[in-house]
Short mmCIF file of C-alpha atoms and ligand atoms in Angstrom, two decimals:
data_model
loop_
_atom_site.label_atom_id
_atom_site.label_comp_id
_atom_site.label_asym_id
_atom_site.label_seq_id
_atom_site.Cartn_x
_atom_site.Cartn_y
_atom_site.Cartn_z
CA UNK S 1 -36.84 -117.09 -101.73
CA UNK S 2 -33.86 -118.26 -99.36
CA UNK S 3 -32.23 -121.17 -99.99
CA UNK S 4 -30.91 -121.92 -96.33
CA UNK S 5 -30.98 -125.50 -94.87
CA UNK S 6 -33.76 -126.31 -92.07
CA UNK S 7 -32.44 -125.82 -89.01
CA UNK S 8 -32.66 -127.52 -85.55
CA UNK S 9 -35.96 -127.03 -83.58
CA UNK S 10 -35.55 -126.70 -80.12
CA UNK S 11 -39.26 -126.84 -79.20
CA UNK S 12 -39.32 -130.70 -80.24
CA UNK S 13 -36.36 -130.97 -77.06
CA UNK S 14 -37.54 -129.13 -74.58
CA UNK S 15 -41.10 -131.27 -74.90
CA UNK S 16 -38.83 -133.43 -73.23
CA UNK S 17 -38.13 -131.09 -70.89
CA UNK S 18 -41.98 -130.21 -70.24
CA UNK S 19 -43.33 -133.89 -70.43
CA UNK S 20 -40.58 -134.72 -67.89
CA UNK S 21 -41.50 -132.21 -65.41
CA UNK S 22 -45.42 -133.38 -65.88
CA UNK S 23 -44.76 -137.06 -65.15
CA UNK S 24 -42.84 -135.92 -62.10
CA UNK S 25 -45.84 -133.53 -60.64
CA UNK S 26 -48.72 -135.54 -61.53
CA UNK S 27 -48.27 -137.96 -59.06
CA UNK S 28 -49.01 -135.31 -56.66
CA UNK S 29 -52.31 -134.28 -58.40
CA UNK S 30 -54.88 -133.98 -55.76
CA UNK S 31 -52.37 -134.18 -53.03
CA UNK S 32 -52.79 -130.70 -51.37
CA UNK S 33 -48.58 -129.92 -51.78
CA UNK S 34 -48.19 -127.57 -54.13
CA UNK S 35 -44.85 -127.07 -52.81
CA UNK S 36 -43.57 -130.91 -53.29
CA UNK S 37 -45.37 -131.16 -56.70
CA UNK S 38 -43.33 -127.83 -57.93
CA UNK S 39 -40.56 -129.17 -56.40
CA UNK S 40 -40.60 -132.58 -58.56
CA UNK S 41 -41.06 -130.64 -61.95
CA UNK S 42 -37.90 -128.38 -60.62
CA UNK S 43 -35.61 -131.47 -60.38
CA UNK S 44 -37.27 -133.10 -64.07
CA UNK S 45 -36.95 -129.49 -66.15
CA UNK S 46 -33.36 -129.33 -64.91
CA UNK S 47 -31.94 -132.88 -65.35
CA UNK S 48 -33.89 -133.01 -69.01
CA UNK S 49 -32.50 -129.11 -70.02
CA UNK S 50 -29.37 -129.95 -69.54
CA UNK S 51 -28.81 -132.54 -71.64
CA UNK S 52 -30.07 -129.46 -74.20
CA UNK S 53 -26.72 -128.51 -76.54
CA UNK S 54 -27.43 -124.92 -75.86
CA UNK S 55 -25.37 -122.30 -73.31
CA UNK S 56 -29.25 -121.21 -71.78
CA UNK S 57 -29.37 -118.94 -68.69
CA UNK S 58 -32.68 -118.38 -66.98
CA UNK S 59 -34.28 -114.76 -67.10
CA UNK S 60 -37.44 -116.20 -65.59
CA UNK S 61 -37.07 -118.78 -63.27
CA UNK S 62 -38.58 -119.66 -59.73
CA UNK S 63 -36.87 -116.39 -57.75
CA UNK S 64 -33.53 -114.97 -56.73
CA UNK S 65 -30.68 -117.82 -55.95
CA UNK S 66 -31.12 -117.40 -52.69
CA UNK S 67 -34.83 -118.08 -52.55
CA UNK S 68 -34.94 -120.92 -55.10
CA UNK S 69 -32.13 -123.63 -55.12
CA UNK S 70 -32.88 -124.35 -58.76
CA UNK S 71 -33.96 -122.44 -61.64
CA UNK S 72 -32.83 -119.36 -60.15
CA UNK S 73 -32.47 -116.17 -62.06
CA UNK S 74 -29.28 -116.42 -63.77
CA UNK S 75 -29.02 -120.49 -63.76
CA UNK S 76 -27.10 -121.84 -66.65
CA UNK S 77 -28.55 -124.48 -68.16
CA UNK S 78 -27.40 -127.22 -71.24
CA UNK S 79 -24.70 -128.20 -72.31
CA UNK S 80 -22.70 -124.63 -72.28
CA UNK S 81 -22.15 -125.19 -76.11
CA UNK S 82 -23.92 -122.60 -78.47
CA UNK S 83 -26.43 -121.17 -79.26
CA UNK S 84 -26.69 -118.79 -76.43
CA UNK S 85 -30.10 -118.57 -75.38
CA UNK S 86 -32.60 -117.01 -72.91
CA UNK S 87 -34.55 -119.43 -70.93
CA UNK S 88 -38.03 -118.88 -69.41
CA UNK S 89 -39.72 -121.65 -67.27
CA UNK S 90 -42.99 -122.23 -65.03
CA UNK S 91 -42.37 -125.33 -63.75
CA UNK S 92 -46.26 -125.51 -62.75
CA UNK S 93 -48.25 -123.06 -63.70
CA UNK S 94 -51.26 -123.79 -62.03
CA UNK S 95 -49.66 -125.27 -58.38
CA UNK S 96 -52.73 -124.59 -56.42
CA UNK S 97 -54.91 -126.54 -59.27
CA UNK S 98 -52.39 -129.05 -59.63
CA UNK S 99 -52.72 -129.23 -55.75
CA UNK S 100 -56.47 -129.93 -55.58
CA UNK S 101 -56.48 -131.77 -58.84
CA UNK S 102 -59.01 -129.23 -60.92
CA UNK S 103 -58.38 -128.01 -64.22
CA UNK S 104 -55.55 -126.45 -66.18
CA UNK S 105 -52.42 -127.22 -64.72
CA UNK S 106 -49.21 -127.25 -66.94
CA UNK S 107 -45.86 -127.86 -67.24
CA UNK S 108 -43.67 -124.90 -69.46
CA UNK S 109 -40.58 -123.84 -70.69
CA UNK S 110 -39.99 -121.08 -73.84
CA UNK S 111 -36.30 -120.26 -75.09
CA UNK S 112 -35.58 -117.24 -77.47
CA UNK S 113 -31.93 -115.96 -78.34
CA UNK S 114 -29.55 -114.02 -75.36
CA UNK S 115 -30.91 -111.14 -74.72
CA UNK S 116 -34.16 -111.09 -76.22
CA UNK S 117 -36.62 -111.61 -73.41
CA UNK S 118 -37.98 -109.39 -70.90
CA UNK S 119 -36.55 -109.12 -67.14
CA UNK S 120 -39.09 -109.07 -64.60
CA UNK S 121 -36.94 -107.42 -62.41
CA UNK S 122 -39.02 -106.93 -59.01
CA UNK S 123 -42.37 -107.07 -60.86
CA UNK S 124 -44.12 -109.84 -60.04
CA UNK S 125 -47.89 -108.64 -61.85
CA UNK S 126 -48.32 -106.66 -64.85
CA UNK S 127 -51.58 -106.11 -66.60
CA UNK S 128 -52.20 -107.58 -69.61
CA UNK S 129 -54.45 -108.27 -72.49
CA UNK S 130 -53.97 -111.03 -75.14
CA UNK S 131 -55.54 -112.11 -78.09
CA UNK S 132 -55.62 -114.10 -81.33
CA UNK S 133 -54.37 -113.41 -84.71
CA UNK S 134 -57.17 -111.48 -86.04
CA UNK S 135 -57.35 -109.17 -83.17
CA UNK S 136 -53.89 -108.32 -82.87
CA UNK S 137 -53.67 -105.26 -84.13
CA UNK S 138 -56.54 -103.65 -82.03
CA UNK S 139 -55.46 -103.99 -78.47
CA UNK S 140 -54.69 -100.77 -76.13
CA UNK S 141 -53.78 -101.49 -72.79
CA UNK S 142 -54.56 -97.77 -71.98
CA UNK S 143 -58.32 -97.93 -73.81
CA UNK S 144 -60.89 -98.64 -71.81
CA UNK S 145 -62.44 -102.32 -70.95
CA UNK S 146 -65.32 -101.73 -73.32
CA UNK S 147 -63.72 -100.33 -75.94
CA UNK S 148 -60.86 -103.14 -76.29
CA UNK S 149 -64.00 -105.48 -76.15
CA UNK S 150 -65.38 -103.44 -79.46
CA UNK S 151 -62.32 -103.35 -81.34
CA UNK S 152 -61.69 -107.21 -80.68
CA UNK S 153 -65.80 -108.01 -81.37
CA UNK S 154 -65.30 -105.87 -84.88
CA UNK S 155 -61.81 -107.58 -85.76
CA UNK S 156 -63.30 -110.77 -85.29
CA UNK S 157 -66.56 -109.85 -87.28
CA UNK S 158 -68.67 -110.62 -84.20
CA UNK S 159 -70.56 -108.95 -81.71
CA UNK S 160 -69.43 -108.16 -78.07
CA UNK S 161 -71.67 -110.64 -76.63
CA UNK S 162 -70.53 -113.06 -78.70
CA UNK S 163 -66.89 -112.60 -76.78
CA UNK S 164 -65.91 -114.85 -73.93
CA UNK S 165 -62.84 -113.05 -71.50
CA UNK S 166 -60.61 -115.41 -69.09
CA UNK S 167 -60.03 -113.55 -66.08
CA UNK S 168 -58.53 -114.32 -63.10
CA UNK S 169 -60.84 -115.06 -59.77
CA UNK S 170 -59.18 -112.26 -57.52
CA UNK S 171 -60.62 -109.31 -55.36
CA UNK S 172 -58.56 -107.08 -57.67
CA UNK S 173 -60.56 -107.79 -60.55
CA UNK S 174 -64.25 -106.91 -59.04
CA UNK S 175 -63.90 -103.57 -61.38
CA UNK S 176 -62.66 -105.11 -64.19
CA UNK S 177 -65.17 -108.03 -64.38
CA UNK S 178 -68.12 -105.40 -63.63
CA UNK S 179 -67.09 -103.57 -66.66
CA UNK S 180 -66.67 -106.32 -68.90
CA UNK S 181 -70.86 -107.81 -67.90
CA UNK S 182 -71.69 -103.89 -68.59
CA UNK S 183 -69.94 -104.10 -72.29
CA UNK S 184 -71.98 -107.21 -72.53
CA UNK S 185 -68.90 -109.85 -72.83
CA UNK S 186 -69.24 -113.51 -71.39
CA UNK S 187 -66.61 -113.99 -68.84
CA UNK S 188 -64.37 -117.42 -67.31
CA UNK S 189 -63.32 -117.22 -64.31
CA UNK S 190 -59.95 -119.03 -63.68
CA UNK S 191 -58.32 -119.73 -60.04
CA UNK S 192 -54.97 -120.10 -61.82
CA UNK S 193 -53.13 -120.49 -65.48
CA UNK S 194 -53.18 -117.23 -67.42
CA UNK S 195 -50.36 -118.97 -69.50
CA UNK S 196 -52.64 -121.36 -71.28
CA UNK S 197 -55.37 -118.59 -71.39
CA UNK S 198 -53.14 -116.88 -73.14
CA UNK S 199 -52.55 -119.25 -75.51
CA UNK S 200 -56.13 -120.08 -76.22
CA UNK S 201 -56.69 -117.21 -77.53
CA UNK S 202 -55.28 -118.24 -80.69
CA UNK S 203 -56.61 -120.95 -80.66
CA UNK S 204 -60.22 -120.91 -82.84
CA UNK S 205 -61.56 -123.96 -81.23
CA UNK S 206 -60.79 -123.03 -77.44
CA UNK S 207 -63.58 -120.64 -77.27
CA UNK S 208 -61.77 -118.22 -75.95
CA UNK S 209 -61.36 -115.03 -77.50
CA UNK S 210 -59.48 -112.87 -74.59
CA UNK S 211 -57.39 -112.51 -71.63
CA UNK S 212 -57.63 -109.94 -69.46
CA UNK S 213 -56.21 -108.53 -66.06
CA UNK S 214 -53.36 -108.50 -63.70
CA UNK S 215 -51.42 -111.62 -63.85
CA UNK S 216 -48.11 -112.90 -63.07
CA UNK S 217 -45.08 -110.85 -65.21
CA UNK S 218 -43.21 -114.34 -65.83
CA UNK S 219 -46.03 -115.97 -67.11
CA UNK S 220 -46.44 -112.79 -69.75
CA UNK S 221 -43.32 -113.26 -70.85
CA UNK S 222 -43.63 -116.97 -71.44
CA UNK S 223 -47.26 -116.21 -73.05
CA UNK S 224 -45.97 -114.13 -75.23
CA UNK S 225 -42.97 -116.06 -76.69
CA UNK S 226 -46.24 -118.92 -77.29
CA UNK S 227 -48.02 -115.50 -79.01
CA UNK S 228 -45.86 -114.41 -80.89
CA UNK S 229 -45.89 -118.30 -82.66
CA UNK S 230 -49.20 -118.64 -82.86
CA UNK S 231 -49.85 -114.43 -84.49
CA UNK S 232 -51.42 -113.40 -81.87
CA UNK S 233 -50.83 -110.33 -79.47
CA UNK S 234 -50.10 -109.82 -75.73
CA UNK S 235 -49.91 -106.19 -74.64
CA UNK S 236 -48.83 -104.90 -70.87
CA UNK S 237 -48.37 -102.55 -68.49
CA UNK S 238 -45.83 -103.17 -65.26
CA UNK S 239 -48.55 -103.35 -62.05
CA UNK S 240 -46.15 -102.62 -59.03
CA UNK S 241 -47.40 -104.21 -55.57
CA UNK S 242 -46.53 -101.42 -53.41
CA UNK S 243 -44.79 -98.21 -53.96
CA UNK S 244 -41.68 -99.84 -52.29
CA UNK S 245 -41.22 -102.05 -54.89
CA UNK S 246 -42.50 -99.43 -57.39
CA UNK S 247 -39.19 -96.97 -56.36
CA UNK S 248 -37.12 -100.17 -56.26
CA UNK S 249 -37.62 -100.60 -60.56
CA UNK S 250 -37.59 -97.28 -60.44
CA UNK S 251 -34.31 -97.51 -59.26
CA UNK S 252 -33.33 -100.06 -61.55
CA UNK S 253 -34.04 -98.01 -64.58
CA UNK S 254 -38.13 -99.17 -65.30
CA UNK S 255 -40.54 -97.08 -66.35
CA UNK S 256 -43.58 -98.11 -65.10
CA UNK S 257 -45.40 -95.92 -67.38
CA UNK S 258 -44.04 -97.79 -70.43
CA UNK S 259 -46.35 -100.14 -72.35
CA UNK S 260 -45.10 -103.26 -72.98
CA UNK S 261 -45.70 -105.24 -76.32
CA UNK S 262 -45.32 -108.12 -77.60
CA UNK S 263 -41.92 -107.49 -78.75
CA UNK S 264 -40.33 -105.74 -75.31
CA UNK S 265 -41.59 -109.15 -73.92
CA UNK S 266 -39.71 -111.45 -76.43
CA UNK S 267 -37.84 -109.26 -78.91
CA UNK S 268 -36.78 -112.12 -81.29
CA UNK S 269 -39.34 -114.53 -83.71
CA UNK S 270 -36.99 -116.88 -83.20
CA UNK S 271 -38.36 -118.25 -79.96
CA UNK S 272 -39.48 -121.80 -78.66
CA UNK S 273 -42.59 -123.03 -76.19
CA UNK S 274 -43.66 -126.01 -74.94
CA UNK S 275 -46.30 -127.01 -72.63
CA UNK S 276 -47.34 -130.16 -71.21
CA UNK S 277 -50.67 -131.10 -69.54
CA UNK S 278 -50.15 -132.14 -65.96
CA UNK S 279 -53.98 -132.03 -65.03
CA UNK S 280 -56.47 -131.78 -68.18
CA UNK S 281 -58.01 -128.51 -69.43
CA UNK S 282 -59.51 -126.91 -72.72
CA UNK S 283 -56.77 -127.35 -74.69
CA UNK S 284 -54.34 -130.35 -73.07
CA UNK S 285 -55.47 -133.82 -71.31
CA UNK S 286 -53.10 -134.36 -68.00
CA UNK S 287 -51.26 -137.17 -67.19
CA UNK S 288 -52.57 -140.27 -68.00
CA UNK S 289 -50.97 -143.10 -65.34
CA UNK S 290 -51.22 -147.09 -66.39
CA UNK S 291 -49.76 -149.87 -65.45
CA UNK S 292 -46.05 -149.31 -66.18
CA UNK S 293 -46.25 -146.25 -68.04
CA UNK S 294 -48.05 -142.86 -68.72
CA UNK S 295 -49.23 -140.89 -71.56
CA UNK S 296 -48.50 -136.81 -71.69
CA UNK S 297 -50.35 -134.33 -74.01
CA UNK S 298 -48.24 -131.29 -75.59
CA UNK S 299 -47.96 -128.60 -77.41
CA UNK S 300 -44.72 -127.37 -79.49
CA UNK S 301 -44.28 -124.29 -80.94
CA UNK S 302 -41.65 -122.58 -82.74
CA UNK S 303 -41.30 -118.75 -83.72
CA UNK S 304 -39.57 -118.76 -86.82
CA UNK S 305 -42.01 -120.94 -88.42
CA UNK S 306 -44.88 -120.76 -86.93
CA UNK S 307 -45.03 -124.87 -86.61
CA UNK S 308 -47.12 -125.97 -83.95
CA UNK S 309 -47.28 -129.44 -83.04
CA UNK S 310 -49.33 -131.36 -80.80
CA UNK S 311 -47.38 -134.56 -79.31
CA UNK S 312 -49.21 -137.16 -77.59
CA UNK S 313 -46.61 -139.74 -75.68
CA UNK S 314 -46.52 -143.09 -73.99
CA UNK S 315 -44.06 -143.51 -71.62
CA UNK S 316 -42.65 -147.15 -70.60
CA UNK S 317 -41.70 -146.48 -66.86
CA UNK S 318 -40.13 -150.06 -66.76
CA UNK S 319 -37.90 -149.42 -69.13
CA UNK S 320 -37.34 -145.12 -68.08
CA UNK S 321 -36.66 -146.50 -64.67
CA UNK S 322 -33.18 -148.80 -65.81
CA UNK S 323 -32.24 -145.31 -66.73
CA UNK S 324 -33.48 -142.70 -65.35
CA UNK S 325 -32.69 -140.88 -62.20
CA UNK S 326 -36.09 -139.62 -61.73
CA UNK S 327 -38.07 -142.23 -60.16
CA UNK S 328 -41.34 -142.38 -62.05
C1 VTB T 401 -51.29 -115.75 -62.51
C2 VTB T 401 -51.61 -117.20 -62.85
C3 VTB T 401 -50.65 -118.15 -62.24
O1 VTB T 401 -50.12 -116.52 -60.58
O2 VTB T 401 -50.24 -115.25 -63.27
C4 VTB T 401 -51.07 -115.61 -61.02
O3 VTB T 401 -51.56 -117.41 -64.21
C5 VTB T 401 -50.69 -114.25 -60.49
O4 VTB T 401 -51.65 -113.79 -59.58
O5 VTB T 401 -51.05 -119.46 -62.48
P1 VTB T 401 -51.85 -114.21 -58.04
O6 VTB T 401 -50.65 -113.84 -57.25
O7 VTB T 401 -53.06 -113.43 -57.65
O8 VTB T 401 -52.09 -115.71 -57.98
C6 VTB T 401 -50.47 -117.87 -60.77
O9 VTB T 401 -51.67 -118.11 -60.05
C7 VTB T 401 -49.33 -118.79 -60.31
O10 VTB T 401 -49.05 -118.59 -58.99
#
């Protein structure tokens, strides 16, 4: 046994960081402007972060600097004072949901040491497959559809039909959701959000079991810092978009044949996630407005410990709006 001292929890600041960007976007729930709603959480998640005493730097971030203003690649963010830290952020995940006010929208942010998480580099997809703790050891991005679905069934001591796959609604997926009705799987269909997917997985009471498909590389590498908490699993593959972009990581020294774990995605335990609900799903409610105030749903997670908390907040706007620069 180690006698060290408990040490500071980052996950229970950056639900700041999450709940701030959520009060900011859901005003525009509904609204049809994905664009203004993203850009509201962008201004919250970097006033909040950098009142953070870490030196952070963003590895996955809303683009290049000269595409995104804020929370570019490369961004510093906190206070500059140690520890020096990896950030990874999705503002929205979910903009087009948040946009027509359906399900699943969040707000998230994950932090693991320098170094430790995985550059995107030009990939915006990679395939994926992610699942709970007791199916974490059986996953093979390389196996085929039906088989992964047997190995997960048998881990989980149920049958394949009794399996329910997230998947998202895109023309690229027609194969992979005809295999998954012939294996005999039950299937969701999701317009946006493989982040909280993800995370359902491990979580029993979701009733999800597994993620599957070609999502967004960012939002794998923020799934799998949540994952890695929670003991579950998130395996890839990089899914260039054209062979232009496949010669351009080519060029920057990917291998595109390389699967990616868990661990090439966030190499350290000692990671952080929060999300907040900004329109209510499965797992959080969205933002709840009243007169003079709001209440956010959260989850906090961290690595090292395996802690994950759920924080439900009301927020006094009279009194955030003496002192806050956001105007709630
Ligand atoms: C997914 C989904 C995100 O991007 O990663 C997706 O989780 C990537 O695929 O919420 P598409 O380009 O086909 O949308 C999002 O939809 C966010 O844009």
């Amino acid at each position: 046994m180690m006698d060290t001292k408990p040490t500071r929890n980052l996950a229970l600041e950056l639900v700041r960081v999450t709940e701030a960007a959520s009060l900011a976007a859901g005003r525009y729930v509904g609204k049809g402007d994905k664009i203004a709603a993203d850009h509201a959480a962008v201004e919250a998640i970097r006033l909040v972060m950098n009142t953070i005493q870490m030196n952070g730097t963003i590895v996955i971030g809303e683009g290049e600097k000269d595409e995104a203003p804020m929370l570019y690649h490369g961004e510093k963010l906190g206070t500059g004072d140690e520890p020096n830290l990896d950030i990874a952020v999705d503002p929205i995940d979910g903009t087009s949901v948040l946009a027509n006010g359906t399900a699943n929208a969040i707000a998230t942010v994950a932090l693991a040491p320098r170094g430790s998480m995985f550059n995107p580099g030009p990939f915006m997809y990679m395939d994926k497959i992610a699942v709970g703790p007791e199916a974490k050891d059986v996953i093979d991005i390389e196996a085929p559809v039906a088989e992964n679905l047997r190995r997960i069934a048998r881990a989980k001591g149920e049958q394949v039909e009794d399996l329910k796959v997230v998947i998202l609604e895109r023309d690229r997926h027609k194969g992979l959701i005809d295999e998954v009705r012939k294996a005999g799987a039950r299937i969701r269909l999701i317009r946006d959000g493989d982040v909280i997917s993800a995370l359902m997985t491990a979580v029993p009471a979701s009733g999800v079991d597994v993620l599957m498909g070609i999502g967004g590389t960012p939002e794998g590498v923020l799934a799998a810092c949540a994952l890695r908490a929670l003991g579950g699993n998130i395996v890839g593959k990089l899914f260039p978009r054209s062979e232009k972009e496949a010669a351009l990581g080519r060029e920057q020294g990917y291998d595109l044949q390389k699967i990616l774990t868990m661990n090439d995605l966030v190499s350290s335990d000692d990671a952080f996630f929060a999300a907040t609900g900004v329109t209510s799903g499965d797992l959080l409610r969205g933002v709840d407005y009243f007169a003079h105030g709001a209440r956010t749903d959260s989850l906090v997670v961290r690595g090292l410990t395996g802690t994950e908390r759920r924080i439900i907040s009301t927020h006094h706007f009279d009194k955030l709006n003496e002192i806050s620069s956001i105007h709630y």
